[in-house]
Short mmCIF file of C-alpha atoms in Angstrom, two decimals:
data_model
loop_
_atom_site.label_atom_id
_atom_site.label_comp_id
_atom_site.label_asym_id
_atom_site.label_seq_id
_atom_site.Cartn_x
_atom_site.Cartn_y
_atom_site.Cartn_z
CA MET V 1 -1.61 56.16 -2.32
CA THR V 2 -2.94 52.99 -0.57
CA GLU V 3 -5.23 52.33 -3.54
CA LEU V 4 -2.20 52.44 -5.86
CA TRP V 5 -0.38 49.81 -3.74
CA VAL V 6 -3.49 47.60 -3.74
CA VAL V 7 -3.68 47.86 -7.54
CA ILE V 8 0.06 47.06 -7.83
CA ALA V 9 -0.30 44.08 -5.42
CA ILE V 10 -3.27 42.70 -7.41
CA ALA V 11 -1.31 43.14 -10.65
CA ILE V 12 1.69 41.28 -9.21
CA VAL V 13 -0.51 38.42 -7.95
CA LEU V 14 -2.19 38.19 -11.37
CA LEU V 15 1.15 38.22 -13.18
CA VAL V 16 2.61 35.50 -10.94
CA THR V 17 -0.55 33.39 -11.43
CA VAL V 18 -0.40 33.80 -15.22
CA ILE V 19 3.33 32.87 -15.25
CA ALA V 20 2.64 29.79 -13.08
CA ILE V 21 -0.22 28.66 -15.36
CA TYR V 22 1.85 29.34 -18.50
CA ASN V 23 4.78 27.30 -17.13
CA GLY V 24 2.43 24.55 -15.95
CA ILE V 25 1.00 24.17 -19.46
CA ILE V 26 4.52 24.02 -20.93
CA SER V 27 5.71 21.38 -18.45
CA ARG V 28 2.57 19.24 -18.96
CA ALA V 29 3.02 19.49 -22.74
CA ASN V 30 6.65 18.41 -22.35
CA ALA V 31 5.60 15.50 -20.13
CA ALA V 32 3.09 14.35 -22.78
CA GLU V 33 5.78 14.62 -25.48
CA ARG V 34 8.25 12.67 -23.34
CA ALA V 35 5.67 9.97 -22.67
CA TRP V 36 5.05 9.80 -26.44
CA ALA V 37 8.79 9.44 -27.11
CA ASN V 38 8.79 6.66 -24.54
CA VAL V 39 6.01 4.85 -26.41
CA ILE V 40 7.97 5.15 -29.67
CA THR V 41 11.14 3.86 -27.96
CA GLN V 42 9.20 0.83 -26.76
CA GLU V 43 7.61 0.33 -30.18
CA ARG V 44 11.02 0.43 -31.85
CA GLN V 45 12.23 -2.34 -29.58
CA LYS V 46 10.20 -4.53 -31.93
CA ASN V 47 12.87 -3.92 -34.56
CA LYS V 48 15.23 -5.89 -32.31
CA ILE V 49 12.79 -8.77 -31.91
CA ILE V 50 11.78 -9.13 -35.58
CA PRO V 51 15.17 -10.61 -36.71
CA HIS V 52 14.86 -13.20 -33.89
CA LEU V 53 11.39 -14.03 -35.11
CA GLU V 54 12.65 -14.44 -38.68
CA ASP V 55 15.48 -16.69 -37.40
CA VAL V 56 13.10 -18.91 -35.46
CA VAL V 57 10.62 -19.43 -38.33
CA LYS V 58 13.13 -19.60 -41.23
CA ASP V 59 13.10 -23.42 -41.31
CA TYR V 60 9.34 -23.52 -41.66
CA LYS V 61 8.75 -22.43 -45.20
CA ALA V 62 4.95 -22.05 -45.23
CA PHE V 63 5.13 -20.35 -41.90
CA GLU V 64 7.81 -18.01 -43.16
CA GLN V 65 5.78 -17.03 -46.22
CA SER V 66 2.70 -16.03 -44.26
CA THR V 67 4.69 -14.31 -41.55
CA LEU V 68 7.06 -12.36 -43.77
CA THR V 69 4.31 -10.28 -45.35
CA GLN V 70 3.03 -9.23 -41.95
CA VAL V 71 6.55 -8.58 -40.67
CA THR V 72 7.12 -6.26 -43.64
CA GLU V 73 3.87 -4.43 -42.91
CA LEU V 74 4.84 -4.06 -39.26
CA ARG V 75 8.29 -2.74 -40.19
CA SER V 76 6.72 -0.20 -42.51
CA ALA V 77 4.28 0.90 -39.78
CA LEU V 78 7.15 1.23 -37.30
CA GLN V 79 9.03 3.45 -39.75
CA GLY V 80 6.03 5.76 -39.89
CA LEU V 81 6.30 6.54 -36.17
CA ASP V 82 7.99 9.80 -35.28
CA ALA V 83 9.22 10.42 -31.71
CA ASN V 84 8.95 14.17 -32.25
CA LYS V 85 5.38 14.25 -33.52
CA ILE V 86 2.45 12.87 -31.57
CA ASP V 87 0.47 10.77 -34.05
CA THR V 88 -1.88 8.38 -32.31
CA ALA V 89 -3.41 7.27 -35.64
CA GLN V 90 -0.05 5.90 -36.78
CA LEU V 91 0.41 4.26 -33.37
CA GLU V 92 -3.01 2.62 -33.71
CA LYS V 93 -1.95 1.32 -37.14
CA THR V 94 1.30 -0.12 -35.72
CA GLU V 95 -0.49 -1.77 -32.84
CA ALA V 96 -3.07 -3.22 -35.24
CA ARG V 97 -0.25 -4.68 -37.39
CA THR V 98 1.38 -6.16 -34.28
CA GLY V 99 -1.93 -7.65 -33.20
CA GLN V 100 -2.46 -9.23 -36.64
CA LEU V 101 1.08 -10.67 -36.67
CA LEU V 102 0.70 -12.18 -33.19
CA LYS V 103 -2.73 -13.60 -34.02
CA SER V 104 -1.40 -15.16 -37.20
CA LEU V 105 1.66 -16.54 -35.36
CA ASN V 106 -0.52 -18.15 -32.71
CA ILE V 107 -2.77 -19.80 -35.32
CA THR V 108 0.03 -20.96 -37.63
CA VAL V 109 2.25 -22.35 -34.89
CA GLU V 110 -0.45 -24.90 -34.06
CA ASN V 111 0.59 -26.71 -37.26
CA TYR V 112 4.20 -26.95 -36.03
CA PRO V 113 4.12 -28.63 -32.58
CA GLU V 114 7.92 -29.04 -32.51
CA LEU V 115 8.35 -25.31 -33.15
CA LYS V 116 5.77 -24.43 -30.49
CA ALA V 117 7.56 -26.64 -27.97
CA SER V 118 11.05 -25.34 -28.81
CA GLU V 119 12.90 -23.33 -26.20
CA SER V 120 13.80 -20.58 -28.67
CA TYR V 121 10.15 -20.07 -29.64
CA GLN V 122 9.03 -20.05 -26.00
CA LYS V 123 11.71 -17.48 -25.19
CA LEU V 124 10.75 -15.39 -28.16
CA MET V 125 7.08 -15.41 -27.20
CA LYS V 126 7.94 -14.38 -23.64
CA GLU V 127 10.05 -11.56 -25.03
CA ILE V 128 7.23 -10.44 -27.32
CA THR V 129 4.70 -10.61 -24.46
CA ASP V 130 7.05 -8.63 -22.24
CA GLN V 131 7.50 -6.09 -25.02
CA GLN V 132 3.76 -5.77 -25.59
CA ASP V 133 3.26 -5.30 -21.82
CA ASN V 134 5.81 -2.49 -21.85
CA ILE V 135 4.13 -0.85 -24.84
CA GLY V 136 0.75 -1.15 -23.10
CA ALA V 137 2.17 0.44 -19.94
CA ALA V 138 3.92 3.19 -21.93
CA ILE V 139 0.63 3.96 -23.72
CA ARG V 140 -1.16 4.09 -20.36
CA ILE V 141 1.42 6.58 -19.06
CA PHE V 142 1.07 8.59 -22.29
CA ASN V 143 -2.72 8.70 -21.94
CA GLN V 144 -2.44 9.79 -18.27
CA ASN V 145 -0.04 12.60 -19.20
CA VAL V 146 -2.26 13.64 -22.12
CA GLU V 147 -5.23 13.76 -19.74
CA ASP V 148 -3.21 15.99 -17.37
CA PHE V 149 -2.25 18.22 -20.30
CA ASN V 150 -5.77 18.44 -21.70
CA ASN V 151 -7.17 19.26 -18.24
CA GLY V 152 -4.43 21.85 -17.91
CA ILE V 153 -5.50 23.74 -21.03
CA GLU V 154 -9.27 23.28 -20.79
CA THR V 155 -10.01 24.25 -17.18
CA PHE V 156 -10.52 27.90 -16.23
CA PRO V 157 -8.45 30.12 -15.91
CA ASN V 158 -5.87 27.94 -17.70
CA SER V 159 -8.02 27.95 -20.86
CA TRP V 160 -7.85 31.74 -20.86
CA VAL V 161 -4.03 31.80 -20.43
CA ASN V 162 -3.65 29.09 -23.07
CA GLY V 163 -5.89 30.91 -25.54
CA LEU V 164 -3.98 34.13 -25.04
CA LEU V 165 -0.37 32.94 -24.66
CA ASN V 166 0.44 29.23 -25.01
CA LYS V 167 -1.99 28.51 -27.86
CA LYS V 168 -1.63 24.74 -27.38
CA VAL V 169 -4.25 22.43 -28.83
CA LYS V 170 -5.83 19.42 -27.17
CA ILE V 171 -3.95 16.13 -27.73
CA LYS V 172 -5.86 13.03 -28.76
CA THR V 173 -5.38 10.09 -26.41
CA PHE V 174 -4.53 6.68 -27.82
CA SER V 175 -7.45 4.28 -28.08
CA ASP V 176 -7.38 0.70 -29.15
CA SER V 177 -9.57 0.75 -32.27
CA GLU V 178 -9.57 -3.05 -32.57
CA ALA V 179 -10.82 -3.44 -29.01
CA GLN V 180 -13.41 -0.70 -29.57
CA GLU V 181 -14.79 -2.53 -32.57
CA GLY V 182 -15.88 -5.29 -30.20
CA PHE V 183 -18.26 -2.93 -28.37
CA ASP V 184 -21.63 -1.70 -29.56
CA TYR V 185 -21.56 1.13 -27.06
CA LYS V 186 -20.00 4.38 -28.27
CA PRO V 187 -19.58 7.26 -25.79
CA ASN V 188 -21.16 10.52 -27.01
CA PHE V 189 -18.08 12.76 -26.68
CA MET F 1 -15.51 -13.51 44.60
CA PHE F 2 -17.50 -11.08 42.44
CA TYR F 3 -18.46 -13.65 39.81
CA ARG F 4 -20.59 -16.74 40.24
CA GLY F 5 -21.86 -19.67 38.17
CA ASN F 6 -21.36 -19.44 34.39
CA ASN F 7 -19.76 -16.00 34.68
CA GLN F 8 -17.01 -17.35 36.95
CA ALA F 9 -16.45 -20.43 34.74
CA LEU F 10 -16.31 -18.21 31.63
CA ILE F 11 -13.66 -15.92 33.13
CA THR F 12 -11.57 -18.94 34.20
CA GLN F 13 -11.90 -20.39 30.67
CA LEU F 14 -10.95 -17.08 29.01
CA LYS F 15 -7.90 -16.65 31.26
CA ARG F 16 -6.82 -20.20 30.46
CA LEU F 17 -7.23 -19.61 26.71
CA GLN F 18 -5.29 -16.37 26.99
CA HIS F 19 -2.45 -18.16 28.77
CA GLU F 20 -2.37 -21.21 26.49
CA SER F 21 -2.65 -19.24 23.25
CA ALA F 22 0.67 -17.57 24.06
CA SER F 23 2.49 -20.89 23.59
CA VAL F 24 0.73 -21.99 20.38
CA SER F 25 3.14 -22.08 17.45
CA ASP F 26 1.67 -24.51 14.94
CA ILE F 27 -1.61 -25.74 13.47
CA SER F 28 -1.87 -28.83 15.70
CA GLY F 29 -1.36 -26.73 18.83
CA PHE F 30 -4.01 -24.29 17.64
CA GLU F 31 -6.42 -27.12 16.85
CA ARG F 32 -5.95 -28.49 20.39
CA LEU F 33 -6.69 -25.03 21.75
CA MET F 34 -9.82 -24.77 19.61
CA ASP F 35 -10.95 -28.20 20.88
CA SER F 36 -10.83 -26.84 24.41
CA VAL F 37 -12.80 -23.79 23.21
CA LYS F 38 -15.51 -26.08 21.83
CA GLN F 39 -15.53 -28.38 24.86
CA PHE F 40 -16.34 -25.58 27.32
CA PRO F 41 -19.57 -26.82 28.95
CA GLY F 42 -20.91 -23.37 29.78
CA SER F 43 -22.02 -20.48 27.63
CA TYR F 44 -19.74 -17.82 26.12
CA GLN F 45 -22.47 -15.28 26.93
CA PHE F 46 -21.70 -13.30 30.05
CA HIS F 47 -24.83 -12.78 32.18
CA TYR F 48 -25.18 -9.13 33.09
CA ARG F 49 -28.65 -9.05 34.63
CA SER F 50 -27.58 -9.20 38.28
CA TYR F 51 -25.06 -6.39 37.61
CA TRP F 52 -27.70 -4.17 36.03
CA VAL F 53 -29.95 -4.82 39.05
CA SER F 54 -27.05 -3.95 41.40
CA LEU F 55 -26.35 -0.76 39.44
CA ALA F 56 -29.99 0.30 39.67
CA MET F 57 -30.20 -0.48 43.37
CA ILE F 58 -26.97 1.37 44.22
CA ALA F 59 -28.16 4.39 42.23
CA MET F 60 -31.58 4.40 43.89
CA VAL F 61 -30.34 3.80 47.46
CA GLY F 62 -27.53 6.36 47.07
CA ALA F 63 -29.92 8.95 45.67
CA ALA F 64 -32.55 8.27 48.38
CA LEU F 65 -30.02 8.52 51.24
CA THR F 66 -28.44 11.66 49.80
CA PHE F 67 -31.88 13.22 49.33
CA TYR F 68 -32.87 12.31 52.92
CA ASP F 69 -29.60 13.77 54.26
CA TRP F 70 -30.04 16.95 52.21
CA GLN F 71 -33.69 17.32 53.27
CA ARG F 72 -32.75 17.41 56.99
CA LEU F 73 -30.65 20.58 56.65
CA GLN F 74 -31.77 21.81 53.23
CA HIS F 75 -28.18 21.97 51.98
CA MET F 76 -25.38 19.59 51.05
CA GLN F 77 -23.13 18.85 54.00
CA GLY F 78 -20.10 16.58 54.60
CA SER F 79 -22.19 13.44 55.14
CA SER F 80 -24.18 14.14 51.93
CA TRP F 81 -20.97 14.38 49.89
CA LEU F 82 -19.68 11.19 51.55
CA LEU F 83 -22.86 9.36 50.51
CA VAL F 84 -22.49 10.63 46.94
CA ALA F 85 -18.82 9.52 46.89
CA VAL F 86 -19.62 6.04 48.26
CA SER F 87 -22.47 5.62 45.75
CA VAL F 88 -20.31 6.69 42.79
CA ALA F 89 -17.47 4.39 43.93
CA ALA F 90 -19.90 1.46 44.20
CA LEU F 91 -21.32 2.25 40.75
CA LEU F 92 -17.82 2.38 39.25
CA LEU F 93 -16.91 -0.92 40.91
CA VAL F 94 -19.97 -2.66 39.44
CA LEU F 95 -19.31 -1.08 36.03
CA GLY F 96 -15.69 -2.31 36.24
CA LEU F 97 -16.94 -5.82 37.06
CA MET F 98 -19.13 -5.65 33.94
CA ILE F 99 -16.45 -4.24 31.63
CA TYR F 100 -13.64 -6.65 32.65
CA PRO F 101 -15.19 -9.88 31.26
CA TRP F 102 -16.42 -8.04 28.16
CA GLN F 103 -12.90 -6.75 27.53
CA LEU F 104 -11.35 -10.17 28.27
CA LEU F 105 -13.76 -11.89 25.87
CA ARG F 106 -12.95 -9.38 23.14
CA SER F 107 -9.18 -9.64 23.57
CA VAL F 108 -9.15 -13.47 23.71
CA SER F 109 -11.44 -13.67 20.64
CA ALA F 110 -9.25 -11.23 18.71
CA ARG F 111 -6.12 -13.14 19.70
CA LEU F 112 -7.53 -16.50 18.57
CA LEU F 113 -8.76 -15.02 15.27
CA GLN F 114 -5.40 -13.36 14.70
CA GLN F 115 -3.51 -16.61 15.37
CA ASP F 116 -5.85 -18.46 13.03
CA ALA F 117 -5.40 -15.84 10.31
CA LEU F 118 -1.60 -16.07 10.62
CA LEU F 119 -1.73 -19.87 10.39
CA ASP F 120 -4.15 -19.69 7.42
CA ASN F 121 -1.62 -17.51 5.60
CA GLY F 122 1.45 -19.52 6.62
CA ILE F 123 2.90 -16.68 8.66
CA LYS F 124 4.84 -17.45 11.83
CA PRO F 125 5.92 -15.07 14.57
CA VAL F 126 9.71 -15.16 14.98
CA SER F 127 11.51 -14.58 18.28
CA PHE F 128 14.22 -11.95 18.05
CA HIS F 129 16.56 -9.72 20.02
CA SER F 130 15.47 -6.20 19.12
CA PRO F 131 18.83 -4.34 19.47
CA ALA F 132 20.66 -6.99 17.40
CA LEU F 133 17.95 -7.09 14.72
CA THR F 134 17.81 -3.28 14.57
CA ARG F 135 21.61 -3.17 14.06
CA GLU F 136 21.32 -5.75 11.29
CA LEU F 137 18.57 -3.77 9.56
CA LEU F 138 20.52 -0.52 9.88
CA SER F 139 23.51 -2.13 8.21
CA ARG F 140 21.44 -3.47 5.32
CA PHE F 141 18.91 -0.73 4.53
CA ASN F 142 18.89 3.05 4.73
CA GLU F 143 15.16 2.88 5.42
CA PHE F 144 15.79 2.15 9.09
CA HIS F 145 18.02 5.17 9.65
CA ARG F 146 15.17 7.06 11.21
CA GLY F 147 14.66 8.37 14.73
CA ASN F 148 17.39 10.31 16.50
CA TYR F 149 16.34 9.09 19.95
CA ARG F 150 15.25 5.45 19.72
CA ARG F 151 14.82 2.70 17.14
CA GLU F 152 13.38 -0.72 17.85
CA VAL F 153 11.74 -3.68 16.14
CA LYS F 154 8.45 -4.47 17.88
CA ALA F 155 7.32 -7.56 15.96
CA LEU F 156 8.78 -9.95 13.43
CA TYR F 157 7.06 -12.58 11.30
CA GLN F 158 8.21 -15.01 8.63
CA GLY F 159 6.18 -16.10 5.60
CA ARG F 160 6.47 -17.51 2.11
CA PHE F 161 4.93 -16.52 -1.21
CA ASP F 162 4.56 -18.99 -4.07
CA GLY F 163 4.00 -17.20 -7.36
CA ASP F 164 3.59 -18.62 -10.87
CA GLU F 165 7.23 -17.93 -11.71
CA TYR F 166 9.02 -17.19 -8.45
CA ALA F 167 8.70 -18.26 -4.83
CA PHE F 168 10.33 -16.38 -2.00
CA ASP F 169 10.54 -16.22 1.79
CA TYR F 170 9.79 -12.86 3.31
CA ARG F 171 10.02 -11.23 6.70
CA TYR F 172 7.36 -8.81 7.90
CA LEU F 173 8.32 -6.45 10.71
CA HIS F 174 7.01 -3.58 12.77
CA PHE F 175 9.63 -0.87 13.28
CA HIS F 176 9.15 1.85 15.86
CA TYR F 177 11.28 4.98 16.10
CA VAL F 178 11.29 8.11 18.19
CA ASP F 179 12.51 11.58 17.25
CA GLU F 180 13.62 13.93 19.98
CA ARG F 181 13.29 17.67 19.35
CA ILE F 182 13.57 20.77 21.45
CA VAL F 183 10.76 23.29 21.43
CA ILE F 184 11.00 26.78 22.83
CA GLU F 185 7.88 27.85 24.68
CA THR F 186 6.92 31.27 25.93
CA TYR F 187 5.05 31.59 29.22
CA THR F 188 4.10 34.23 31.75
CA ASN F 189 5.54 33.75 35.22
CA SER F 190 3.90 34.61 38.55
CA LYS F 191 5.29 38.17 38.32
CA GLY F 192 3.58 38.69 34.98
CA GLN F 193 6.87 38.58 33.04
CA VAL F 194 7.03 36.81 29.67
CA ARG F 195 9.77 34.17 29.71
CA THR F 196 10.92 31.39 27.36
CA ARG F 197 11.87 27.83 28.25
CA ARG F 198 13.27 24.86 26.30
CA ARG F 199 11.42 21.57 26.43
CA LYS F 200 12.24 18.20 24.90
CA VAL F 201 9.44 16.67 22.85
CA TYR F 202 9.37 13.04 21.68
CA ASP F 203 7.54 12.13 18.48
CA HIS F 204 6.72 8.44 18.06
CA TYR F 205 6.43 6.87 14.61
CA ASP F 206 5.76 3.40 13.23
CA ARG F 207 6.83 1.88 9.94
CA TYR F 208 6.13 -1.62 8.69
CA ALA F 209 8.26 -3.53 6.21
CA LEU F 210 8.45 -6.60 4.02
CA ILE F 211 12.00 -7.82 3.40
CA MET F 212 12.95 -10.48 0.89
CA PRO F 213 15.64 -11.53 -1.59
CA PHE F 214 14.77 -9.90 -4.93
CA GLN F 215 17.77 -10.99 -7.05
CA PHE F 216 17.31 -8.74 -10.08
CA VAL F 217 17.91 -5.14 -8.96
CA ARG F 218 20.67 -3.55 -6.88
CA ASP F 219 21.24 -0.08 -5.45
CA VAL F 220 17.94 1.48 -6.44
CA ALA F 221 15.45 3.18 -4.14
CA VAL F 222 11.94 4.32 -5.01
CA VAL F 223 10.72 6.53 -2.19
CA SER F 224 7.52 8.36 -1.38
CA PHE F 225 8.42 8.97 2.29
CA ALA F 226 11.68 10.89 2.41
CA ASN F 227 14.82 9.46 3.92
CA SER F 228 17.70 11.92 4.11
CA LEU F 229 20.36 9.20 4.07
CA LEU F 230 19.55 8.03 0.55
CA SER F 231 21.87 9.54 -2.01
CA GLY F 232 22.89 8.96 -5.62
CA SER F 233 21.64 9.85 -9.06
CA THR F 234 18.00 10.77 -9.31
CA TYR F 235 15.88 9.65 -12.22
CA LYS F 236 12.43 10.73 -13.40
CA PRO F 237 10.38 8.38 -15.56
CA ALA F 238 7.88 9.83 -18.04
CA SER F 239 4.79 9.36 -15.83
CA ASN F 240 3.42 12.49 -14.13
CA ARG F 241 1.51 10.39 -11.61
CA PHE F 242 4.58 8.39 -10.67
CA ASN F 243 6.68 11.54 -10.30
CA GLU F 244 4.03 13.21 -8.13
CA ARG F 245 4.32 10.38 -5.64
CA PHE F 246 7.79 8.84 -5.94
CA ARG F 247 11.43 9.80 -6.26
CA VAL F 248 13.92 7.37 -7.80
CA ILE F 249 17.46 7.34 -6.40
CA ALA F 250 20.04 4.94 -7.79
CA GLY F 251 23.76 4.22 -7.78
CA ASP F 252 23.83 5.41 -11.39
CA GLU F 253 21.26 6.81 -13.79
CA LEU F 254 21.61 3.99 -16.32
CA THR F 255 20.64 1.38 -13.69
CA ALA F 256 17.62 3.50 -12.76
CA ALA F 257 16.59 3.94 -16.41
CA LYS F 258 16.89 0.20 -17.06
CA THR F 259 14.89 -0.60 -13.93
CA MET F 260 12.12 1.91 -14.51
CA LYS F 261 10.51 0.19 -17.50
CA PRO F 262 6.95 1.30 -18.26
CA THR F 263 5.48 -1.89 -16.76
CA VAL F 264 7.49 -1.32 -13.58
CA VAL F 265 6.42 2.34 -13.38
CA VAL F 266 2.74 1.41 -13.75
CA ALA F 267 3.08 -1.41 -11.19
CA LEU F 268 4.70 1.01 -8.73
CA GLU F 269 1.91 3.54 -9.31
CA GLU F 270 -0.48 0.79 -8.22
CA VAL F 271 1.67 0.01 -5.15
CA GLY F 272 1.43 3.73 -4.37
CA GLU F 273 -2.37 3.50 -4.54
CA LEU F 274 -2.45 0.37 -2.39
CA LEU F 275 -0.06 1.39 0.40
CA SER F 276 0.45 4.49 2.49
CA LYS F 277 3.87 6.19 2.15
CA PRO F 278 5.56 3.20 0.47
CA ASN F 279 9.33 3.05 -0.03
CA LEU F 280 11.12 0.36 -2.02
CA GLU F 281 14.81 -0.04 -1.37
CA PHE F 282 16.84 -2.57 -3.35
CA ASN F 283 20.17 -2.78 -1.54
CA GLY F 284 23.60 -3.78 -2.82
CA SER F 285 22.86 -7.46 -2.09
CA ALA F 286 19.75 -7.31 -4.31
CA ASP F 287 17.45 -7.65 -1.28
CA LEU F 288 14.24 -5.64 -1.26
CA CYS F 289 12.85 -3.74 1.70
CA LEU F 290 9.33 -2.52 0.98
CA SER F 291 8.34 -0.25 3.86
CA PHE F 292 5.03 1.53 4.44
CA ALA F 293 2.86 3.16 7.10
CA ASP F 294 -0.12 0.77 6.93
CA ASN F 295 -0.61 -1.11 10.19
CA ASP F 296 -3.34 -3.45 8.88
CA MET F 297 -1.26 -5.66 6.62
CA ILE F 298 -1.53 -8.78 8.81
CA LYS F 299 -4.54 -7.83 10.90
CA THR F 300 -7.51 -10.18 10.85
CA PRO F 301 -10.47 -8.52 9.14
CA SER F 302 -12.94 -10.47 11.32
CA LYS F 303 -14.46 -8.69 14.34
CA VAL F 304 -16.67 -11.52 15.61
CA THR F 305 -16.30 -12.59 19.27
CA LEU F 306 -16.77 -15.84 21.18
CA SER F 307 -20.12 -14.59 22.49
CA ASP F 308 -21.42 -15.15 18.93
CA PHE F 309 -20.10 -18.70 19.12
CA THR F 310 -21.38 -20.14 15.81
CA ALA F 311 -20.13 -17.19 13.75
CA PHE F 312 -16.82 -17.30 15.61
CA ILE F 313 -16.26 -21.00 14.87
CA GLU F 314 -17.26 -20.40 11.23
CA ALA F 315 -14.68 -17.62 10.99
CA ILE F 316 -11.99 -19.86 12.52
CA GLU F 317 -12.83 -22.85 10.34
CA GLY F 318 -13.01 -20.76 7.16
CA GLN F 319 -9.99 -19.36 5.34
CA GLN F 320 -9.06 -15.88 6.52
CA SER F 321 -6.99 -13.92 4.05
CA PHE F 322 -4.86 -10.81 4.39
CA ALA F 323 -6.04 -9.15 1.18
CA LYS F 324 -3.63 -6.22 1.32
CA LEU F 325 -0.64 -8.47 2.04
CA GLN F 326 -1.56 -10.78 -0.83
CA ARG F 327 -1.94 -7.87 -3.27
CA THR F 328 1.39 -6.43 -2.12
CA LEU F 329 3.20 -9.76 -2.51
CA GLN F 330 1.62 -10.24 -5.94
CA SER F 331 2.88 -6.80 -6.94
CA ILE F 332 6.40 -7.73 -5.79
CA HIS F 333 6.17 -10.98 -7.74
CA TYR F 334 4.99 -9.06 -10.80
CA LEU F 335 7.99 -6.71 -10.44
CA MET F 336 10.27 -9.77 -10.33
CA THR F 337 8.80 -11.11 -13.56
CA LYS F 338 9.29 -7.72 -15.23
CA LEU F 339 12.84 -7.24 -13.98
CA ASP F 340 14.29 -10.71 -14.33
CA ASN F 341 16.07 -9.65 -17.57
CA ASN F 342 15.94 -13.04 -19.23
CA PHE F 343 16.70 -11.52 -22.60
#
């Protein structure tokens, strides 16, 4: 009789552990998805800044020509982002477009000292910098949550519960491909 | 009477420095004090040799007399124990005479270094009436509603931070509170019966805080060290690491959501790494109280004493910095730049 109770107790402990691991994987997956949605929300804030940018440069024809193409490319990249589907490749593309636009802006504005000195341009640049900082921070939070999630499905016995029940796959963290290009070193994982 | 020559002069000098340092409030006063430190004609090295010799002699004479007394009757008697007691008392007296100047030298050195560090960082001690200040703090911040038995402010300082975009005055304070609780103990009385008794126990706690006008946020608290008085809507940002450490309580959820931008969340995660049990409370007047358990925020990192005179003067003449305070103030400044809502 005692042996039966021991078996039942072990079964209950195992069941509770499996339920806790299962729920843990679900909540970490949700946290990663929420952090992703947060990144997309921050990215889409750019849609509010772009009209301001167009307003500021509209009187500078050459400037406008070179900028407009990149603005269009950025808009198209932003449209490709989906808050419900984690797609770090598309995010990398959007960030690359943003980087190109900002680089081009910084070079071109040197030819227009009065524009560079104007209050509206200064304000706009501060807003863009602030926005980029928020995107950077949101990506950092996303990567942290993805790391938590990946650890949560790869470590034992979570990997066993995940393989059997949750069946979640590892999420790719965001990496700055432009920054990586500057390094010769490539980690072997 | 127990000290002679350089030892006596050194003790007189240290006592004078201890007394005069209490009234120093500005750089010129401190410089005058340091001039008198440098002009001391003697050495800041206490000479212990005669005390070591005395210790050895007392030990040897005491042991010899006790041995002689014991040898007469082959057992310890009243006079033997008296000899042991007199020898131990004499040894303790000499040891006390050795420890006192060492302790005095350490405390005066630490005090001078601390004053120098405060002056280097533009921080001034502020005189205050503890009950009145505690009442003021209680009315402004929930953070100080701790301790059901006693609450008091033990130290108050004033400083200023000049950042790239914002400059602000801040107050740094040491808050002490005591919780009274009743514990029920079981014991066995002289009749062998198990009884219970109630006993009051007092738990002492210390919190430290930086208070300053923040301007840009009202009615939001970010807490890692619970305070039962805080109430309102709770908000969870997307970061697991932030949520493991902090809880956000605000007047309304929208305010919390607007405040907890990703840059702010990441900056607060870093504050959480830097400080122990940090709480940030932005009150209705947009003032910030950042409280924490770290007691080393404005403590001089230097441990050198006057006995190592050259190193001591170098430490005083160099710039001492409170690294943790500077990093904390920079974090607050960064939060200001991220929450100023210019657009």
